[in-house]
Tab-separated table of C-alpha atoms in Angstrom:
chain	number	residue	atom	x	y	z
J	322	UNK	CA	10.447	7.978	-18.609
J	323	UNK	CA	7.027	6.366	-17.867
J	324	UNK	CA	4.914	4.042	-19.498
J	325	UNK	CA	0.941	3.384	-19.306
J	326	UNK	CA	0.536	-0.454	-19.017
J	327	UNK	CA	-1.984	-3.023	-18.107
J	328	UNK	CA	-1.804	-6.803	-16.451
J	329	UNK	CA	-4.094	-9.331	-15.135
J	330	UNK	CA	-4.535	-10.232	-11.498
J	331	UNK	CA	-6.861	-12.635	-11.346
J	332	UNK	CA	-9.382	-12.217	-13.797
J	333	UNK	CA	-8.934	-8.711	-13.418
J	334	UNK	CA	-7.377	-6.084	-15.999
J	335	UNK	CA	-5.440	-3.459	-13.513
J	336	UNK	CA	-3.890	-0.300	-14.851
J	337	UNK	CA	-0.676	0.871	-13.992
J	338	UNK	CA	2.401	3.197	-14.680
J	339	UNK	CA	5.714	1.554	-15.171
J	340	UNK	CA	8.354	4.426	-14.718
J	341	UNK	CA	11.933	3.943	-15.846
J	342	UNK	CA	15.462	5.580	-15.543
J	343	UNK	CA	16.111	7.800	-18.506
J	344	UNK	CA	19.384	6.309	-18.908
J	345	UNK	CA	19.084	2.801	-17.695
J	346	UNK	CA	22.893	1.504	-16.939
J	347	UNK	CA	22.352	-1.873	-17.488
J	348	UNK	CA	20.127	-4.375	-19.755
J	349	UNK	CA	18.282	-5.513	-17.224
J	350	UNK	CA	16.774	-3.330	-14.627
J	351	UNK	CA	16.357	-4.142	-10.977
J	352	UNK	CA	12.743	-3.116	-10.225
J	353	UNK	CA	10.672	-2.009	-7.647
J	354	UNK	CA	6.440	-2.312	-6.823
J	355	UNK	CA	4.765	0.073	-5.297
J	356	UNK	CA	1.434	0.144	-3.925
J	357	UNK	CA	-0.527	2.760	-3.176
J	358	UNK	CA	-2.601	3.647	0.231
J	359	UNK	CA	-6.495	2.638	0.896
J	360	UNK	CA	-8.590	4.271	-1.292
J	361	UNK	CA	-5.618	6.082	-3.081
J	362	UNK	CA	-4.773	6.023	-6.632
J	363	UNK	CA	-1.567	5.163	-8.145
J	364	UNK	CA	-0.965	9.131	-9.421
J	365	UNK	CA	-0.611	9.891	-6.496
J	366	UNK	CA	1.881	9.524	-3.482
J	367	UNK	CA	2.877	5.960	-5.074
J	368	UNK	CA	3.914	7.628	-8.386
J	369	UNK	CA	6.234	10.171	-5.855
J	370	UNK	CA	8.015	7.269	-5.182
J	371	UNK	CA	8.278	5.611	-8.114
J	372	UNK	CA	9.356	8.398	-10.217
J	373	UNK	CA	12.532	9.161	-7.688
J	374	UNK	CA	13.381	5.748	-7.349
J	375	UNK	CA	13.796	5.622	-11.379
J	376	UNK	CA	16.006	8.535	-10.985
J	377	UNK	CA	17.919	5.999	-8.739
J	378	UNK	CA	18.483	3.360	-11.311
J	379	UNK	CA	15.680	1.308	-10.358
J	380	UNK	CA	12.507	0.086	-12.459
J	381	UNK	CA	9.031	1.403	-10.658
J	382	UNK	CA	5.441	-0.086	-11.270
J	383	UNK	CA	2.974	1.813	-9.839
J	384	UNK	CA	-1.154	0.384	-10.103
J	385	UNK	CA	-4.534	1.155	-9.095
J	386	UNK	CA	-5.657	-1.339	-7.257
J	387	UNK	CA	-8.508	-4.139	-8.338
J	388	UNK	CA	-11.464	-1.957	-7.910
J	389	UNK	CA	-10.177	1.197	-7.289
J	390	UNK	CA	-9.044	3.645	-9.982
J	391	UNK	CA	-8.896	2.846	-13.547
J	392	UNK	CA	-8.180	-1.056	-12.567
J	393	UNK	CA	-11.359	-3.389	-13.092
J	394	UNK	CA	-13.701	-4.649	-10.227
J	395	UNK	CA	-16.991	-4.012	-8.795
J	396	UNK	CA	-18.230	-2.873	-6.893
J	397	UNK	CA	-16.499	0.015	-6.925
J	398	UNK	CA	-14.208	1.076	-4.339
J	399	UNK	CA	-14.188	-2.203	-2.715
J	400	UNK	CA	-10.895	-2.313	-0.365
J	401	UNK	CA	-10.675	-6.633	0.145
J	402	UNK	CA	-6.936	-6.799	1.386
J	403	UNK	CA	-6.503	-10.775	0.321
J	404	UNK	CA	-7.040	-9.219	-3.461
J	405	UNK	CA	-4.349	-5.923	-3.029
J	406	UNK	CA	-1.827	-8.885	-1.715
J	407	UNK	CA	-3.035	-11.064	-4.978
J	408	UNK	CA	-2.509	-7.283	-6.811
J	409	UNK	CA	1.050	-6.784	-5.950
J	410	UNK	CA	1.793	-10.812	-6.659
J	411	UNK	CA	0.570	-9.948	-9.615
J	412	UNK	CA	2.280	-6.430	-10.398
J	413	UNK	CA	5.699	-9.094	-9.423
J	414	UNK	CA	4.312	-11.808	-12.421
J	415	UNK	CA	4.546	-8.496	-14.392
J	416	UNK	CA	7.356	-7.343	-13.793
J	417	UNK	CA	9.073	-10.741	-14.307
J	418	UNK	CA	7.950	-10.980	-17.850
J	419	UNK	CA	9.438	-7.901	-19.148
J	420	UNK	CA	12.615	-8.063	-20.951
J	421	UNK	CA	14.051	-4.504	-19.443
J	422	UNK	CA	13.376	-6.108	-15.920
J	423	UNK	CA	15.719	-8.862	-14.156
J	424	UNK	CA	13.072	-11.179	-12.590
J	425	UNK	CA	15.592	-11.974	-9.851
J	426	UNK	CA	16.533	-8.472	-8.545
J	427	UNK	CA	13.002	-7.515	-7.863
J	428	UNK	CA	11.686	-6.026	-4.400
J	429	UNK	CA	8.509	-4.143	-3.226
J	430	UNK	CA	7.428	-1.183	-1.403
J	431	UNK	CA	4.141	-0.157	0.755
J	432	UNK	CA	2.766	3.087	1.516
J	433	UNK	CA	0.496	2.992	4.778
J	434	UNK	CA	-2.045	0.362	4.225
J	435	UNK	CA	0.247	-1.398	1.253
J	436	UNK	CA	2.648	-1.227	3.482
J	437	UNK	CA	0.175	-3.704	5.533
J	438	UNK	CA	-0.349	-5.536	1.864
J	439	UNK	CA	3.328	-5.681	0.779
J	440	UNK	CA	4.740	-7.305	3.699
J	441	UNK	CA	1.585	-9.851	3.891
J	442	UNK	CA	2.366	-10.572	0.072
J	443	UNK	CA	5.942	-11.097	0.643
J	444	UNK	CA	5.698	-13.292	3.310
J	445	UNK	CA	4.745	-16.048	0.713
J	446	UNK	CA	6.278	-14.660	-2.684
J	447	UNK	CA	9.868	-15.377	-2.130
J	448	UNK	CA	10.484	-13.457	-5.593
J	449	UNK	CA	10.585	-10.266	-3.657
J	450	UNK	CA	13.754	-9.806	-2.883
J	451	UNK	CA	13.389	-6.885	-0.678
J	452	UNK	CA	10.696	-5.153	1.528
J	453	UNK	CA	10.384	-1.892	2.408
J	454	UNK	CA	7.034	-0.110	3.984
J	455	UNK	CA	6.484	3.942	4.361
J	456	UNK	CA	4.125	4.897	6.886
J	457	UNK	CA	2.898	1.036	7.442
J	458	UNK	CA	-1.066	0.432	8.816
J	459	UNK	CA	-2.560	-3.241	8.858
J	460	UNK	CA	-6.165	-1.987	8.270
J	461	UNK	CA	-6.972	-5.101	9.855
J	462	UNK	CA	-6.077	-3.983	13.590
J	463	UNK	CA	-6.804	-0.757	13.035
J	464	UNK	CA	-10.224	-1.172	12.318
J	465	UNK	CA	-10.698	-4.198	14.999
J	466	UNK	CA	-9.334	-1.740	17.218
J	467	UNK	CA	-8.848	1.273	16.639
J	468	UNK	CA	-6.042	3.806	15.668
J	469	UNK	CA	-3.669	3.630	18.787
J	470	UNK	CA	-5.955	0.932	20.230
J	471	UNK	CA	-8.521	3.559	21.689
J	472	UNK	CA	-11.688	2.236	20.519
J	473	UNK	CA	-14.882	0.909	22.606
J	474	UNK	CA	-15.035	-2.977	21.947
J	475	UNK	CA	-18.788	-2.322	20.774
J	476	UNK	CA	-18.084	-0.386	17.994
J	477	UNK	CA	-16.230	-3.505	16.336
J	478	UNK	CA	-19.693	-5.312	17.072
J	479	UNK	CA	-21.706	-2.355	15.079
J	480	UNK	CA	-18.879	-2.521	12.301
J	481	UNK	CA	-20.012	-5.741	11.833
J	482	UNK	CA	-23.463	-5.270	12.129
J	483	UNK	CA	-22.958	-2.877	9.145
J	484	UNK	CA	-21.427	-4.842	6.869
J	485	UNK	CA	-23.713	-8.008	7.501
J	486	UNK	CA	-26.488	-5.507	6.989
J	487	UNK	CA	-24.886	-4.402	3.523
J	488	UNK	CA	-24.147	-7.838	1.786
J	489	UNK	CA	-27.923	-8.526	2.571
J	490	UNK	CA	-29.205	-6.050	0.945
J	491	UNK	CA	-26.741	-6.502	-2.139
J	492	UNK	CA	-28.112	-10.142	-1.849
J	493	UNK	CA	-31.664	-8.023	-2.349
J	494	UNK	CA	-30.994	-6.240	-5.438
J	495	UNK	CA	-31.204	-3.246	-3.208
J	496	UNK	CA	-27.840	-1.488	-4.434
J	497	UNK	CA	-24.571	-1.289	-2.696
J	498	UNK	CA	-24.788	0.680	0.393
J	499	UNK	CA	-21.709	2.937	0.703
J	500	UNK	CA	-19.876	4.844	3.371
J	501	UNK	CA	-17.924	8.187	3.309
J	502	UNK	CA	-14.693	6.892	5.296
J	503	UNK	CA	-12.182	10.083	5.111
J	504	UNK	CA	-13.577	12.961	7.049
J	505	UNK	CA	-12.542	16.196	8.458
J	506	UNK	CA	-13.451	15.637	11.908
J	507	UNK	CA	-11.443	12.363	12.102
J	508	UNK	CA	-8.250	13.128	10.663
J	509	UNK	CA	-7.454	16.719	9.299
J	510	UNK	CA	-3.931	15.867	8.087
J	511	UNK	CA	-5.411	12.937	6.132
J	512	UNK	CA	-8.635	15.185	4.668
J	513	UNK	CA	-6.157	17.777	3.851
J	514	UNK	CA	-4.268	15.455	1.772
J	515	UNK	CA	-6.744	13.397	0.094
J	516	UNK	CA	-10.075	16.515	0.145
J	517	UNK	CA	-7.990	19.641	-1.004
J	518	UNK	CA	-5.591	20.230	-4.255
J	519	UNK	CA	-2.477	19.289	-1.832
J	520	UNK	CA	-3.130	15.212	-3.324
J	521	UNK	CA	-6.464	15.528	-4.104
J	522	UNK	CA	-7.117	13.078	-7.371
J	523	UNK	CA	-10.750	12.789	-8.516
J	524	UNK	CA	-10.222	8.786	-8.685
J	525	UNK	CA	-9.140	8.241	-5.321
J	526	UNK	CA	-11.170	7.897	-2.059
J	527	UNK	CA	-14.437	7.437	-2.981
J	528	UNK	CA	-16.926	6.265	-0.411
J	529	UNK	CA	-16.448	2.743	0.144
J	530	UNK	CA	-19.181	-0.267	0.176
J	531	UNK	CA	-19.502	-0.970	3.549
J	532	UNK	CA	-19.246	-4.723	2.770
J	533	UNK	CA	-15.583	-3.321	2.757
J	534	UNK	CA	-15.465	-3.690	6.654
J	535	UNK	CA	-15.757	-7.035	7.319
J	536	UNK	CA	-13.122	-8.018	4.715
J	537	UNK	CA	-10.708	-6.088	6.418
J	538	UNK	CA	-11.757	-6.804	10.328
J	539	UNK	CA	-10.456	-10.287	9.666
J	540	UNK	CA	-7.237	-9.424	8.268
J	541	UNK	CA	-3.945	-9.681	10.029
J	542	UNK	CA	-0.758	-7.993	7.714
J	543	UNK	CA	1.621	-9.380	10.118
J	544	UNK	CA	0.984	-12.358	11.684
J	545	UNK	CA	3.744	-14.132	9.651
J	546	UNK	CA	5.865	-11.296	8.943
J	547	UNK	CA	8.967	-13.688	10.468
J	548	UNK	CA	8.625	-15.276	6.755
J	549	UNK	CA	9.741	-12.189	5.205
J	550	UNK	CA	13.250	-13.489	6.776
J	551	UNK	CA	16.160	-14.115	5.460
J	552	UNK	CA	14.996	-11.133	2.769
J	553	UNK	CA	15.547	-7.799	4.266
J	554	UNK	CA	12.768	-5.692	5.447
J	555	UNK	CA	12.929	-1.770	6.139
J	556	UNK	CA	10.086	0.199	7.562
J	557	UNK	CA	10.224	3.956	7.545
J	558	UNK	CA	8.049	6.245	9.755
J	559	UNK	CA	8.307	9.348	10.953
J	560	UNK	CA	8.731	10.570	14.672
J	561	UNK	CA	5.243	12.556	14.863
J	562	UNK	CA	3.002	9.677	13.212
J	563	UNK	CA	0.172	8.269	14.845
J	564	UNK	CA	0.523	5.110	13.166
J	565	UNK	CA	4.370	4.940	13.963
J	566	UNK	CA	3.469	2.229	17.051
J	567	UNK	CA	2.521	-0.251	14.204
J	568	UNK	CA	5.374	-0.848	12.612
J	569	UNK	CA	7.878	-0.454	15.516
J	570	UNK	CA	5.696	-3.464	16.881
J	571	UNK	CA	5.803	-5.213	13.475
J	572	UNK	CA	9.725	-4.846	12.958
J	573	UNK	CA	9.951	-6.610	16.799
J	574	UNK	CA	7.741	-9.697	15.595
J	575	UNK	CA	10.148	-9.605	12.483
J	576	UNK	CA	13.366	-11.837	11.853
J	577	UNK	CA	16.528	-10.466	10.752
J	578	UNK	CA	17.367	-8.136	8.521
J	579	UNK	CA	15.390	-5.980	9.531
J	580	UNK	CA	15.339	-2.238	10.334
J	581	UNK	CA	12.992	0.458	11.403
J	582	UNK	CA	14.001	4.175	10.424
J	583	UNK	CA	12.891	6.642	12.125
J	584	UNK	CA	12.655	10.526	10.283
J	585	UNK	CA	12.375	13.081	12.798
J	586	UNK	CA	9.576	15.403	12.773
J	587	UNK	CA	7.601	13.818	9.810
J	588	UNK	CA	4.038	12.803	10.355
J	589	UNK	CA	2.287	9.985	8.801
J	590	UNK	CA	1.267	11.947	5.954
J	591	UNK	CA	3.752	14.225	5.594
J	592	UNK	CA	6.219	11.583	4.239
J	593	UNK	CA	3.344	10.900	1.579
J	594	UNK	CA	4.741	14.031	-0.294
J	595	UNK	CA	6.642	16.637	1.315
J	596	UNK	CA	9.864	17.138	0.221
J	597	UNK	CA	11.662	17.566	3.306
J	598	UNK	CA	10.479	14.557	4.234
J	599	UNK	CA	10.208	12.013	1.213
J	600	UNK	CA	13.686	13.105	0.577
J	601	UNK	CA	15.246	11.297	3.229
J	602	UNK	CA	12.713	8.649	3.075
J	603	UNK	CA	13.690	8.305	-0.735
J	604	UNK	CA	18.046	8.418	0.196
J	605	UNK	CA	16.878	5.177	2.930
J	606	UNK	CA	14.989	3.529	0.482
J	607	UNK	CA	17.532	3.792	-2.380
J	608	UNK	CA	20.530	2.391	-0.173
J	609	UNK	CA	18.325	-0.618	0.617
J	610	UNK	CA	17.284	-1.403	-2.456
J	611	UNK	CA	20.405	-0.441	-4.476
J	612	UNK	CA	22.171	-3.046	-1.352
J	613	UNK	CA	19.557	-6.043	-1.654
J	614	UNK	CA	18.682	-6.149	-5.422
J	615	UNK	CA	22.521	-5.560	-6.441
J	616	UNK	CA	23.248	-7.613	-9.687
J	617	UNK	CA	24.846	-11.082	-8.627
């Protein structure tokens, strides 16, 4: 059972999808948010989630991000990660408010870079009770550095150069100068996903303002993550991910609880939606949540 709704974060209206169990077993609901990837939309590999976790007893708000989607902003496309971790505070306010949801048994889950966002969120918003991450990126490092740290320290430089460039000419009047960011030649598994009818969604991934960059170059998901503790935090990858480095080296700057789970042979995008692999992502997830956000 799903639900179109709409709250405010900021001064922003974002939209969302709040999915439900078809036979809820208790009054209240624990409840789970779940934010989507950069550039994604909440249709798609969020909604995966969501949707089996309500099978699992659990309340699931999916939203497009502010600017992205059907959610309000502008410019358009605009990824600024201090407003996704004001998004999912607010998706939490939300979810608080409703009567089917207990605003006490309420935890949060982050797909790639929301699963930089969730964990930054959390580290302040003590109302999340649990934290879980699939796939976890902090856009932050991997744009100051690189994906697996590879990149020539100049680049960062012309990144920046970029972006100074762009809010100029915005200042000008002269438009907002945008950048195709999810290309064949860089990532095949992620074109695939986001280019072709395997995930493609005509909302998500549109070419980005490049005012975008220097937003995220000085963002850090992790630098606190030690706050998230004593709530627990799970982070799932899979063994053939090229991301899987970050959050092994974010669960060992963590405090306990915390876990990393590892499921074999799935990539970083293959546990965005196939089955043999969100399945046992979804079983992990589940326990955890089912464990941390039991009724008192």
């Amino acid at each position: 059972m799903k639900t179109d709704v709409t709250f405010l974060s900021g001064n922003l209206t974002l939209a969302g999808i709040l999915f439900l169990p078809d036979t809820p077993t208790a009054d209240r609901l624990p409840a789970v948010v779940v934010g989507h990837p950069s550039g994604g939309v909440k249709e798609q590999t969020a909604s995966i989630y969501a949707e089996r976790l309500a099978r699992g007893g659990f309340a699931a708000l999916v939203f497009d991000a502010a600017y992205q989607g059907e959610s309000e902003g502008e410019p358009r496309g605009l990824e600024d990660p201090f407003q996704r971790a004001e998004d999912i505070k607010s998706a939490v306010s939300f979810l608080a408010t409703r009567d089917e949801i207990d605003p006490d048994r309420i935890g949060a889950l982050g797909i790639y870079a929301s699963g930089g966002y969730v964990p930054y969120a959390a580290q302040t918003d003590l109302r999340i009770k649990a934290v879980a991450t699939i796939s976890a990126g902090d856009l932050g490092s991997v744009m100051r550095e690189g994906l697996g740290r590879t990149q020539d320290p100049q680049t960062l430089r012309s990144m920046l150069q970029l972006a100074n460039a762009a809010r100029t000419a915005e200042a000008r009047g002269e438009g907002v100068p945008r950048q195709e960011w999810i290309t064949e030649a860089v990532d095949a598994e992620t074109y695939e996903y986001y280019r072709t009818p395997r995930g493609h969604h005509p909302r998500a991934v549109q070419p980005w303002p490049v005012r975008t960059l220097d937003q995220i170059i000085q963002y850090d998901s992790y630098a606190l993550i030690r706050l998230i503790s004593p709530r627990p935090l799970l982070m799932i990858i899979g063994s053939d991910a090229n991301t899987a480095y970050i959050s092994r080296e974010s669960v060992e700057k963590a405090a306990e609880p915390k876990e990393l789970f590892v499921i074999d042979g799935a990539t970083h995008i293959s546990l965005y939606d196939k089955d043999e692999h969100v399945t046992p992502a979804i079983a992990k997830l589940t326990a955890c949540f089912a464990t941390h956000l039991a009724a008192i």
